[in-house]
Short mmCIF file of C-alpha atoms in Angstrom, two decimals:
data_model
loop_
_atom_site.label_atom_id
_atom_site.label_comp_id
_atom_site.label_asym_id
_atom_site.label_seq_id
_atom_site.Cartn_x
_atom_site.Cartn_y
_atom_site.Cartn_z
CA MET A 150 6.05 -14.09 -59.02
CA THR A 151 9.41 -15.66 -58.20
CA ALA A 152 12.74 -15.02 -59.90
CA ARG A 153 15.89 -17.07 -60.34
CA VAL A 154 18.69 -15.03 -58.76
CA SER A 155 22.37 -15.31 -59.55
CA VAL A 156 25.60 -13.38 -58.92
CA ASP A 157 28.44 -13.25 -61.45
CA GLU A 158 31.51 -13.72 -59.22
CA GLY A 159 33.82 -12.43 -61.93
CA ARG A 160 32.10 -9.06 -61.84
CA CYS A 161 31.20 -8.80 -58.14
CA VAL A 162 33.41 -6.47 -56.06
CA GLY A 163 31.66 -7.17 -52.76
CA SER A 164 30.15 -3.69 -52.49
CA GLY A 165 27.37 -5.08 -50.30
CA ASP A 166 24.70 -2.96 -51.99
CA CYS A 167 22.65 -6.08 -52.71
CA ALA A 168 22.69 -7.08 -49.04
CA LEU A 169 21.59 -3.56 -48.07
CA ALA A 170 18.76 -3.53 -50.62
CA ALA A 171 17.60 -7.13 -50.14
CA PRO A 172 19.04 -8.58 -46.91
CA GLU A 173 16.70 -11.57 -47.20
CA ALA A 174 18.28 -12.53 -50.53
CA PHE A 175 21.99 -11.65 -50.31
CA GLU A 176 24.92 -11.62 -47.93
CA VAL A 177 28.58 -10.82 -48.49
CA ASP A 178 31.37 -13.28 -47.84
CA ASP A 179 34.13 -10.93 -46.69
CA ASP A 180 36.80 -13.63 -46.88
CA ARG A 181 36.23 -13.76 -50.63
CA ALA A 182 34.82 -10.23 -50.99
CA LEU A 183 31.91 -11.66 -52.94
CA ALA A 184 28.15 -11.52 -52.65
CA ARG A 185 26.33 -14.78 -52.01
CA VAL A 186 22.73 -15.65 -52.85
CA LEU A 187 20.89 -16.89 -49.75
CA PRO A 188 18.56 -19.88 -49.74
CA GLY A 189 15.05 -18.68 -50.43
CA ALA A 190 16.26 -15.64 -52.38
CA ASP A 191 14.11 -16.64 -55.32
CA SER A 192 10.97 -15.89 -53.36
CA ALA A 193 12.17 -12.64 -51.77
CA ASP A 194 10.24 -9.42 -52.31
CA PRO A 195 10.54 -8.76 -56.07
CA ALA A 196 10.86 -5.00 -55.48
CA ASP A 197 13.84 -5.60 -53.18
CA LEU A 198 15.43 -7.94 -55.74
CA ARG A 199 14.98 -5.41 -58.54
CA ARG A 200 16.49 -2.69 -56.36
CA ALA A 201 19.45 -4.95 -55.53
CA ALA A 202 20.08 -5.66 -59.20
CA HIS A 203 19.65 -2.02 -60.18
CA THR A 204 22.03 -0.68 -57.53
CA CYS A 205 24.78 -3.25 -58.06
CA PRO A 206 27.75 -1.12 -59.22
CA THR A 207 29.10 -3.84 -61.49
CA MET A 208 25.81 -5.27 -62.80
CA ALA A 209 26.76 -8.63 -61.33
CA ILE A 210 23.20 -9.66 -60.42
CA THR A 211 20.86 -11.40 -62.84
CA LEU A 212 17.16 -11.96 -62.23
CA LEU A 213 15.36 -14.40 -64.50
CA PRO A 214 11.60 -14.92 -64.20
CA GLU A 215 10.71 -18.48 -63.23
CA GLY A 216 7.89 -20.61 -64.41
CA MET B 1 45.44 11.33 -80.25
CA SER B 2 41.97 12.89 -80.43
CA GLN B 3 41.03 15.75 -78.15
CA ASP B 4 37.28 15.18 -78.57
CA VAL B 5 34.98 16.10 -75.72
CA VAL B 6 31.66 14.31 -75.89
CA ARG B 7 29.00 15.83 -73.64
CA ILE B 8 26.12 13.77 -72.25
CA ASP B 9 23.37 15.23 -70.11
CA ASP B 10 20.30 12.98 -70.09
CA TYR B 11 19.81 10.72 -67.08
CA GLU B 12 19.79 7.30 -68.75
CA SER B 13 22.74 8.06 -71.01
CA VAL B 14 24.79 9.36 -68.08
CA ARG B 15 23.98 6.15 -66.20
CA LYS B 16 25.09 3.99 -69.14
CA ALA B 17 28.30 5.98 -69.52
CA LEU B 18 29.12 5.60 -65.80
CA TYR B 19 29.04 1.80 -66.28
CA HIS B 20 31.04 1.84 -69.53
CA PRO B 21 34.18 -0.34 -69.18
CA ALA B 22 36.22 1.75 -71.64
CA LEU B 23 35.85 4.95 -69.64
CA SER B 24 38.31 5.65 -66.83
CA ARG B 25 38.83 8.51 -64.40
CA THR B 26 42.51 8.83 -65.27
CA LEU B 27 42.31 12.01 -67.24
CA ASP B 28 45.87 13.20 -67.62
CA ARG B 29 49.41 12.42 -66.48
CA ARG B 30 49.98 15.82 -64.94
CA SER B 31 47.18 15.46 -62.44
CA PHE B 32 47.18 11.82 -61.54
CA GLU B 33 50.53 10.12 -61.98
CA GLU B 34 53.50 9.66 -59.71
CA GLY B 35 54.55 12.61 -57.59
CA ASN B 36 51.16 14.20 -57.20
CA PRO B 37 48.80 14.02 -54.21
CA ARG B 38 46.36 11.55 -55.77
CA ALA B 39 48.63 9.03 -57.50
CA GLY B 40 47.36 5.48 -57.12
CA ILE B 41 44.35 6.18 -54.89
CA LEU B 42 41.15 4.16 -55.17
CA SER B 43 39.07 6.69 -57.03
CA LEU B 44 41.53 6.99 -59.92
CA LEU B 45 42.22 3.32 -60.59
CA HIS B 46 40.71 1.47 -63.52
CA GLY B 47 39.87 -2.09 -64.51
CA ASP B 48 41.31 -5.03 -62.55
CA GLU B 49 43.37 -2.84 -60.23
CA HIS B 50 40.30 -0.83 -59.29
CA ARG B 51 38.25 -4.01 -58.77
CA GLU B 52 40.84 -5.48 -56.39
CA ARG B 53 41.13 -2.25 -54.37
CA ARG B 54 37.35 -2.09 -54.04
CA ARG B 55 37.26 -5.68 -52.82
CA LEU B 56 39.82 -4.77 -50.19
CA GLU B 57 38.04 -1.65 -48.96
CA ASN B 58 34.33 -2.39 -49.42
CA PRO B 59 34.11 -4.44 -46.18
CA LEU B 60 34.61 -1.19 -44.22
CA PHE B 61 31.10 -0.20 -45.31
CA ARG B 62 29.03 -3.23 -44.28
CA ARG B 63 25.58 -2.87 -42.75
CA GLN B 64 26.72 -3.41 -39.17
CA ALA B 65 29.33 -0.64 -39.48
CA LEU B 66 26.73 1.68 -40.98
CA VAL B 67 24.27 0.90 -38.20
CA ASP B 68 26.96 1.52 -35.55
CA TYR B 69 27.89 4.85 -37.14
CA GLU B 70 24.30 6.02 -37.48
CA GLN B 71 22.72 4.71 -34.32
CA VAL B 72 25.55 4.62 -31.78
CA LEU B 73 28.71 6.57 -32.61
CA PHE B 74 27.60 9.60 -34.58
CA PRO B 75 24.71 10.68 -32.33
CA LYS B 76 27.20 10.83 -29.45
CA VAL B 77 29.85 12.69 -31.48
CA LEU B 78 27.26 15.10 -32.88
CA ALA B 79 25.79 15.88 -29.46
CA GLU B 80 29.27 16.59 -28.05
CA VAL B 81 30.19 18.91 -30.92
CA LEU B 82 26.85 20.76 -30.91
CA ASP B 83 26.68 21.09 -27.12
CA ARG B 84 30.13 22.65 -27.20
CA ALA B 85 29.94 24.78 -30.32
CA ALA B 86 26.36 25.37 -31.48
CA VAL B 87 25.86 28.55 -29.49
CA GLY B 88 25.66 32.07 -30.92
CA ALA B 89 27.36 32.87 -34.23
CA VAL B 90 29.25 29.94 -35.80
CA ASP B 91 30.44 28.73 -39.19
CA LEU B 92 28.17 25.81 -40.11
CA PHE B 93 30.80 24.38 -42.48
CA ASP B 94 33.45 24.10 -39.77
CA LEU B 95 30.89 22.90 -37.23
CA ALA B 96 29.81 20.06 -39.51
CA GLY B 97 33.44 19.32 -40.39
CA SER B 98 34.35 18.91 -36.72
CA ALA B 99 31.66 16.25 -36.37
CA THR B 100 32.09 14.36 -39.65
CA VAL B 101 35.88 14.26 -39.42
CA VAL B 102 35.63 12.16 -36.24
CA LEU B 103 33.98 9.25 -38.02
CA ALA B 104 36.05 9.73 -41.16
CA ALA B 105 39.21 9.49 -39.05
CA ARG B 106 37.90 6.39 -37.33
CA ARG B 107 37.23 4.67 -40.66
CA ALA B 108 40.55 5.77 -42.15
CA GLY B 109 42.59 4.85 -39.07
CA VAL B 110 43.73 8.33 -38.06
CA ASP B 111 44.16 8.55 -34.29
CA HIS B 112 43.63 11.89 -32.53
CA ASP B 113 43.00 13.11 -29.00
CA GLY B 114 39.42 14.24 -29.68
CA SER B 115 40.14 17.81 -28.64
CA PRO B 116 38.42 20.65 -30.53
CA GLU B 117 41.88 21.85 -31.57
CA GLN B 118 42.89 18.56 -33.18
CA LEU B 119 39.52 18.10 -34.87
CA ALA B 120 39.77 21.61 -36.28
CA GLU B 121 43.33 20.92 -37.45
CA LEU B 122 42.26 17.68 -39.16
CA PHE B 123 39.44 19.48 -40.94
CA GLU B 124 41.84 22.21 -42.07
CA HIS B 125 43.97 19.42 -43.56
CA VAL B 126 40.86 18.07 -45.27
CA LYS B 127 40.19 21.45 -46.88
CA VAL B 128 43.64 21.41 -48.52
CA ILE B 129 43.19 17.82 -49.73
CA ALA B 130 39.74 18.72 -51.09
CA GLN B 131 41.23 21.39 -53.32
CA ALA B 132 43.67 18.91 -54.84
CA ALA B 133 40.96 16.26 -55.14
CA ALA B 134 39.03 18.49 -57.54
CA ILE B 135 42.09 19.73 -59.39
CA HIS B 136 40.38 19.99 -62.77
CA ASP B 137 37.90 22.46 -61.32
CA VAL B 138 40.48 24.65 -59.58
CA VAL B 139 40.27 28.29 -60.60
CA GLY B 140 43.78 29.71 -60.56
CA ASP B 141 47.19 28.11 -60.14
CA LYS B 142 46.72 24.32 -60.21
CA ASP B 143 50.43 23.67 -59.62
CA ALA B 144 50.32 25.74 -56.42
CA VAL B 145 47.33 23.72 -55.21
CA GLN B 146 49.17 20.45 -55.95
CA ALA B 147 52.32 21.68 -54.18
CA GLU B 148 50.37 22.76 -51.10
CA ALA B 149 48.65 19.35 -50.93
CA ILE B 150 51.94 17.46 -51.29
CA ALA B 151 53.49 19.50 -48.46
CA LEU B 152 50.37 18.94 -46.37
CA LEU B 153 50.52 15.18 -46.88
CA HIS B 154 54.06 15.12 -45.45
CA ARG B 155 52.91 16.94 -42.30
CA PHE B 156 49.78 14.79 -42.08
CA ASP B 157 51.94 11.68 -42.26
CA GLU B 158 54.37 12.81 -39.56
CA ASP B 159 51.68 14.11 -37.20
CA TYR B 160 48.96 11.52 -37.69
CA VAL B 161 49.49 8.59 -40.06
CA LEU B 162 52.92 7.40 -38.90
CA PRO B 163 51.98 7.48 -35.18
CA SER B 164 48.70 5.70 -35.98
CA ARG B 165 50.57 3.11 -38.03
CA ARG B 166 53.09 2.48 -35.25
CA ARG B 167 50.29 1.92 -32.72
CA ARG B 168 48.61 -0.60 -34.98
CA GLU B 169 51.89 -2.36 -35.81
CA ALA B 170 52.55 -2.72 -32.09
CA LEU B 171 49.06 -4.08 -31.45
CA LEU B 172 49.35 -6.57 -34.30
CA ASP B 173 52.85 -7.61 -33.13
CA ALA B 174 51.46 -8.26 -29.67
CA GLY B 175 48.52 -10.23 -31.03
CA GLY B 176 46.16 -7.62 -29.64
CA GLU B 177 42.98 -6.32 -31.18
CA ALA B 178 43.69 -3.40 -33.49
CA PRO B 179 40.90 -1.02 -34.52
CA TYR B 180 38.97 -2.03 -37.62
CA ASP B 181 39.85 0.61 -40.17
CA LEU B 182 41.57 1.16 -43.51
CA LEU B 183 45.02 1.50 -41.97
CA THR B 184 44.76 -1.70 -39.94
CA GLU B 185 43.36 -3.66 -42.88
CA ALA B 186 46.18 -2.41 -45.11
CA LEU B 187 48.74 -3.53 -42.53
CA ARG B 188 47.03 -6.91 -42.12
CA GLY B 189 47.14 -7.27 -45.89
CA LEU B 190 50.87 -6.53 -45.96
CA ARG B 191 51.50 -9.16 -43.30
CA GLY B 192 49.45 -11.62 -45.32
CA GLY B 193 51.44 -11.03 -48.49
CA ASP B 194 49.21 -8.45 -50.18
CA ALA B 195 51.60 -5.75 -51.36
CA THR B 196 48.92 -3.22 -52.33
CA PHE B 197 50.11 -0.76 -49.71
CA ALA B 198 53.79 -1.69 -49.59
CA ASP B 199 54.50 1.92 -50.51
CA HIS B 200 53.82 3.90 -47.32
CA ALA B 201 53.34 7.11 -49.31
CA LEU B 202 50.45 5.48 -51.20
CA LEU B 203 48.91 4.41 -47.90
CA VAL B 204 49.13 8.01 -46.67
CA ARG B 205 47.34 9.21 -49.81
CA GLU B 206 44.63 6.55 -49.43
CA VAL B 207 44.11 7.42 -45.75
CA ALA B 208 43.87 11.08 -46.76
CA LEU B 209 41.29 10.15 -49.39
CA PHE B 210 39.16 8.43 -46.74
CA LEU B 211 39.51 11.36 -44.34
CA HIS B 212 38.56 13.86 -47.02
CA GLY B 213 35.81 11.78 -48.61
CA GLY B 214 34.20 11.07 -45.27
CA SER B 215 34.00 14.63 -44.04
CA HIS B 216 34.32 17.42 -46.60
CA THR B 217 31.46 16.45 -48.91
CA SER B 218 29.08 15.85 -46.02
CA ALA B 219 29.91 19.22 -44.46
CA GLN B 220 29.45 20.97 -47.81
CA THR B 221 26.15 19.19 -48.44
CA LEU B 222 24.91 20.19 -44.99
CA CYS B 223 25.52 23.83 -45.91
CA ASN B 224 23.67 23.34 -49.19
CA VAL B 225 20.74 21.82 -47.27
CA PHE B 226 20.50 24.88 -45.04
CA TRP B 227 20.90 27.15 -48.07
CA PHE B 228 17.49 25.79 -49.09
CA LEU B 229 15.93 25.38 -45.63
CA LEU B 230 16.84 28.92 -44.59
CA GLY B 231 15.49 30.11 -47.92
CA LEU B 232 18.70 31.75 -49.11
CA ASP B 233 17.80 30.73 -52.67
CA GLY B 234 15.09 33.41 -52.57
CA PRO B 235 11.84 32.64 -50.80
CA GLY B 236 12.93 33.17 -47.18
CA PRO B 237 12.98 30.53 -44.44
CA ARG B 238 11.03 27.36 -45.27
CA THR B 239 9.60 27.16 -41.77
CA GLY B 240 7.39 24.19 -42.59
CA TRP B 241 10.36 22.12 -43.69
CA LEU B 242 12.50 23.32 -40.76
CA GLU B 243 9.81 21.95 -38.45
CA ARG B 244 9.41 18.72 -40.39
CA VAL B 245 13.11 17.87 -40.50
CA ALA B 246 13.48 18.59 -36.79
CA THR B 247 10.93 15.93 -35.96
CA SER B 248 11.16 13.37 -38.79
CA ARG B 249 14.38 11.65 -39.80
CA LEU B 250 12.81 10.48 -43.07
CA ASP B 251 11.89 14.08 -43.92
CA ALA B 252 15.44 15.12 -43.05
CA GLN B 253 16.76 12.45 -45.41
CA LYS B 254 14.38 13.54 -48.18
CA VAL B 255 15.66 17.09 -47.84
CA VAL B 256 19.26 15.87 -48.02
CA HIS B 257 18.61 13.78 -51.13
CA GLU B 258 16.65 16.58 -52.82
CA THR B 259 19.53 18.96 -52.09
CA LEU B 260 22.07 16.49 -53.49
CA ARG B 261 19.95 16.14 -56.62
CA LEU B 262 19.88 19.88 -57.23
CA VAL B 263 23.44 20.57 -56.08
CA PRO B 264 25.55 17.48 -56.78
CA THR B 265 28.99 17.66 -55.18
CA THR B 266 30.53 16.89 -58.55
CA PRO B 267 28.33 18.65 -61.10
CA GLU B 268 30.17 17.10 -64.04
CA PHE B 269 31.90 13.71 -64.16
CA LYS B 270 34.82 13.65 -66.56
CA ARG B 271 35.94 10.36 -68.10
CA HIS B 272 38.85 9.36 -70.32
CA ALA B 273 38.34 6.90 -73.19
CA GLU B 274 40.90 4.12 -72.82
CA ASP B 275 39.81 2.70 -76.20
CA ASP B 276 37.65 3.66 -79.14
CA ALA B 277 34.11 3.17 -77.89
CA GLU B 278 30.48 3.99 -78.41
CA VAL B 279 29.03 5.72 -75.38
CA ALA B 280 25.27 6.18 -75.24
CA GLY B 281 25.14 6.18 -79.04
CA CYS B 282 28.04 8.60 -79.47
CA PRO B 283 31.36 7.47 -80.99
CA VAL B 284 34.30 8.37 -78.77
CA SER B 285 37.92 8.10 -79.90
CA ARG B 286 40.63 6.61 -77.74
CA GLY B 287 42.13 9.44 -75.72
CA GLY B 288 38.98 11.53 -75.91
CA THR B 289 37.11 12.97 -72.95
CA VAL B 290 33.50 12.33 -72.03
CA ALA B 291 31.82 14.97 -69.86
CA LEU B 292 28.77 13.68 -67.98
CA ASP B 293 26.55 16.48 -66.75
CA ALA B 294 25.11 15.17 -63.48
CA ARG B 295 23.47 18.48 -62.65
CA ALA B 296 21.45 18.47 -65.88
CA ALA B 297 20.70 14.73 -65.66
CA ASN B 298 19.35 15.22 -62.14
CA ARG B 299 16.83 17.72 -63.49
CA ASP B 300 15.39 15.46 -66.17
CA PRO B 301 11.63 16.23 -66.12
CA GLU B 302 10.78 12.74 -67.39
CA LEU B 303 12.06 11.29 -64.12
CA PHE B 304 11.80 14.10 -61.59
CA GLY B 305 8.71 15.98 -62.74
CA ALA B 306 7.89 19.18 -64.61
CA HIS B 307 9.43 21.42 -61.95
CA ALA B 308 12.61 19.40 -61.61
CA GLY B 309 14.72 22.53 -61.09
CA THR B 310 12.93 23.59 -57.92
CA PHE B 311 13.40 22.47 -54.31
CA ASP B 312 10.56 20.07 -53.47
CA PRO B 313 11.51 17.08 -51.29
CA ASP B 314 7.93 15.80 -51.60
CA ARG B 315 8.28 15.43 -55.36
CA SER B 316 7.23 12.30 -57.22
CA VAL B 317 10.08 10.30 -58.79
CA ARG B 318 10.00 7.34 -61.17
CA ASP B 319 9.82 4.05 -59.26
CA ASP B 320 13.35 2.81 -59.98
CA VAL B 321 15.14 6.15 -59.74
CA PRO B 322 16.73 7.45 -56.53
CA LEU B 323 15.77 10.96 -55.40
CA TRP B 324 19.48 11.83 -55.19
CA GLY B 325 19.83 11.11 -58.93
CA HIS B 326 23.43 10.66 -60.03
CA SER B 327 24.90 12.71 -57.19
CA PHE B 328 27.03 9.82 -55.90
CA GLY B 329 27.80 8.59 -59.42
CA ALA B 330 26.90 5.06 -60.53
CA GLY B 331 28.71 1.97 -61.74
CA PRO B 332 32.11 0.78 -60.56
CA HIS B 333 33.22 4.25 -59.37
CA ILE B 334 30.11 5.03 -57.34
CA CYS B 335 31.10 6.84 -54.13
CA ILE B 336 32.27 4.17 -51.69
CA GLY B 337 30.98 6.08 -48.67
CA ARG B 338 27.56 7.09 -49.97
CA SER B 339 25.66 4.91 -47.48
CA VAL B 340 27.48 6.53 -44.56
CA ALA B 341 26.72 10.06 -45.73
CA GLY B 342 23.32 9.66 -47.37
CA GLY B 343 21.99 6.39 -45.99
CA LEU B 344 20.16 4.10 -48.38
CA PRO B 345 18.73 5.55 -51.58
CA LEU B 346 15.10 6.70 -51.62
CA THR B 347 13.61 5.50 -54.88
CA GLY B 348 10.32 6.70 -56.26
CA ALA B 349 8.72 3.45 -55.12
CA GLN B 350 9.96 3.96 -51.55
CA LEU B 351 8.91 7.60 -51.49
CA ARG B 352 5.37 6.40 -52.22
CA GLY B 353 5.30 3.13 -50.35
CA GLY B 354 7.52 3.92 -47.36
CA VAL B 355 10.76 2.47 -46.03
CA GLY B 356 11.22 -0.56 -43.84
CA GLU B 357 12.71 -0.91 -40.34
CA ALA B 358 16.12 -1.76 -41.79
CA HIS B 359 16.32 1.54 -43.63
CA LEU B 360 19.36 3.76 -43.03
CA TYR B 361 19.14 7.55 -43.08
CA GLY B 362 22.78 8.66 -43.25
CA LEU B 363 24.84 11.02 -41.15
CA ILE B 364 23.91 14.20 -43.01
CA ALA B 365 20.23 13.65 -42.18
CA LEU B 366 21.15 13.24 -38.51
CA MET B 367 23.00 16.55 -38.59
CA VAL B 368 20.15 18.30 -40.39
CA GLN B 369 17.65 17.04 -37.86
CA GLU B 370 19.65 18.03 -34.78
CA ILE B 371 20.77 21.42 -36.11
CA ALA B 372 17.23 22.37 -37.13
CA ALA B 373 15.95 21.26 -33.73
CA ARG B 374 18.45 23.61 -32.08
CA GLY B 375 16.89 26.61 -33.82
CA VAL B 376 19.55 27.52 -36.40
CA ARG B 377 18.99 30.83 -38.24
CA THR B 378 20.83 32.88 -40.84
CA ASP B 379 23.42 35.34 -39.57
CA PRO B 380 22.11 38.77 -40.60
CA ALA B 381 25.60 40.25 -40.27
CA ARG B 382 27.47 37.71 -42.41
CA PRO B 383 26.11 36.10 -45.58
CA PRO B 384 27.47 32.69 -46.68
CA GLN B 385 30.58 32.91 -48.83
CA ARG B 386 30.97 30.55 -51.79
CA ASP B 387 34.34 28.97 -52.48
CA ASP B 388 35.35 30.75 -55.66
CA ARG B 389 38.64 28.84 -55.85
CA THR B 390 36.66 26.11 -57.65
CA SER B 391 34.31 26.20 -60.62
CA ARG B 392 32.09 23.53 -59.09
CA GLY B 393 29.58 25.98 -57.66
CA SER B 394 28.65 23.50 -54.93
CA ARG B 395 31.25 24.45 -52.32
CA TRP B 396 31.24 26.97 -49.50
CA LEU B 397 34.20 28.71 -47.93
CA HIS B 398 32.17 29.92 -44.95
CA PHE B 399 28.53 29.43 -43.99
CA PRO B 400 27.82 31.67 -40.98
CA VAL B 401 24.68 30.89 -38.97
CA VAL B 402 23.33 31.78 -35.55
CA PHE B 403 22.09 29.49 -32.80
CA PRO B 404 20.13 30.67 -29.76
CA GLU B 405 22.59 31.74 -27.04
CA ALA B 406 21.00 29.52 -24.42
CA GLY B 407 20.96 26.40 -26.61
CA ARG B 408 17.60 24.84 -27.18
#
């Protein structure tokens, strides 16, 4: 199953937890101190994506089921 | 103003409360406002100010830095400290402090000569700061603790922060490459028009926070780990686990996370209601206090099993829950250095399915592994001494142990 992944930039504090939990789906832009969703994130390991969303300290990550 | 104290002790409710936007860590003027040793530091900010400070400081904890700490820098530092000091009777707390303070100083931007004397002095400074950092849990004269910390910060500034600042200023003036640390980034920010650390005294307090946060808790947790591994909680040495942690870094990490779950550094998180709010179903008045019992939440049998109060690093945990529970907090105020100390969380799913190559184990697990491998034992002549200057119950004043005289 794939998921549509998004980051709320107003909430994100650039903790980098998402990039640690799901490096194939997220990276952090340190110039803006914000997480960025990588191309192909939607088809990353769902367990990694759930862990990234769950560990985000500001609940900035949303996963919506696709299809 | 209401003086309500709302107590919450179940895991999910504590998690929700830690994310609640109306709850801050600024509990009272006496402890946290101008003139005291913690005024304006990261961990006490709230709302937009806290968000901006996090954005400034989070880059110090990126994956590459964590990998460098864990795989390159700390193994070298740890080997040097243990080769020098892990012989005969030693205090495990000070031994661990001498190792962890090196990396904490590097991240904070505190230069030192690397000598055992300076490392010991820095860790003695950390012990004073640690008392003031947990001021609400101080048993005895809180004002005396605050005064000692304020005096210490002046000496710390003169001896360490100011010289470190001058070196970095000179490097930046010359267009040279300054070390990547909190102090340098604060100075770069000032030069770029960010006035966050325009007040040098605030910068000193923030550097002290990083030095303390990066060393004291890890050294205390290491002692708690060996409290269990050496069987001082009752059953005698857990020889099976001592062997496992000496040979498996994942087992060492599981032991660290299980210890953190049972003995969280901060057993109770206290929060101040900035507005009237409903927290986990409980009404809380503006000005009220919410006490979040991490120790009880971490023993929730629904998540951690029927024997959640016992030491069992092989326990089964719910898929989405980390073995360390709420020991590093959660939400916006989650411990900024948790990945350095504890590595990446071990959720129930990972405990069953395994961790990948990119997994990080944390510096405490490295210490546990190496110290167990060197044959640490209890000191029959000197039992560990708890720090009874705090009500936390998780801190040690001294933790005497014995290593074989001839090393390994």
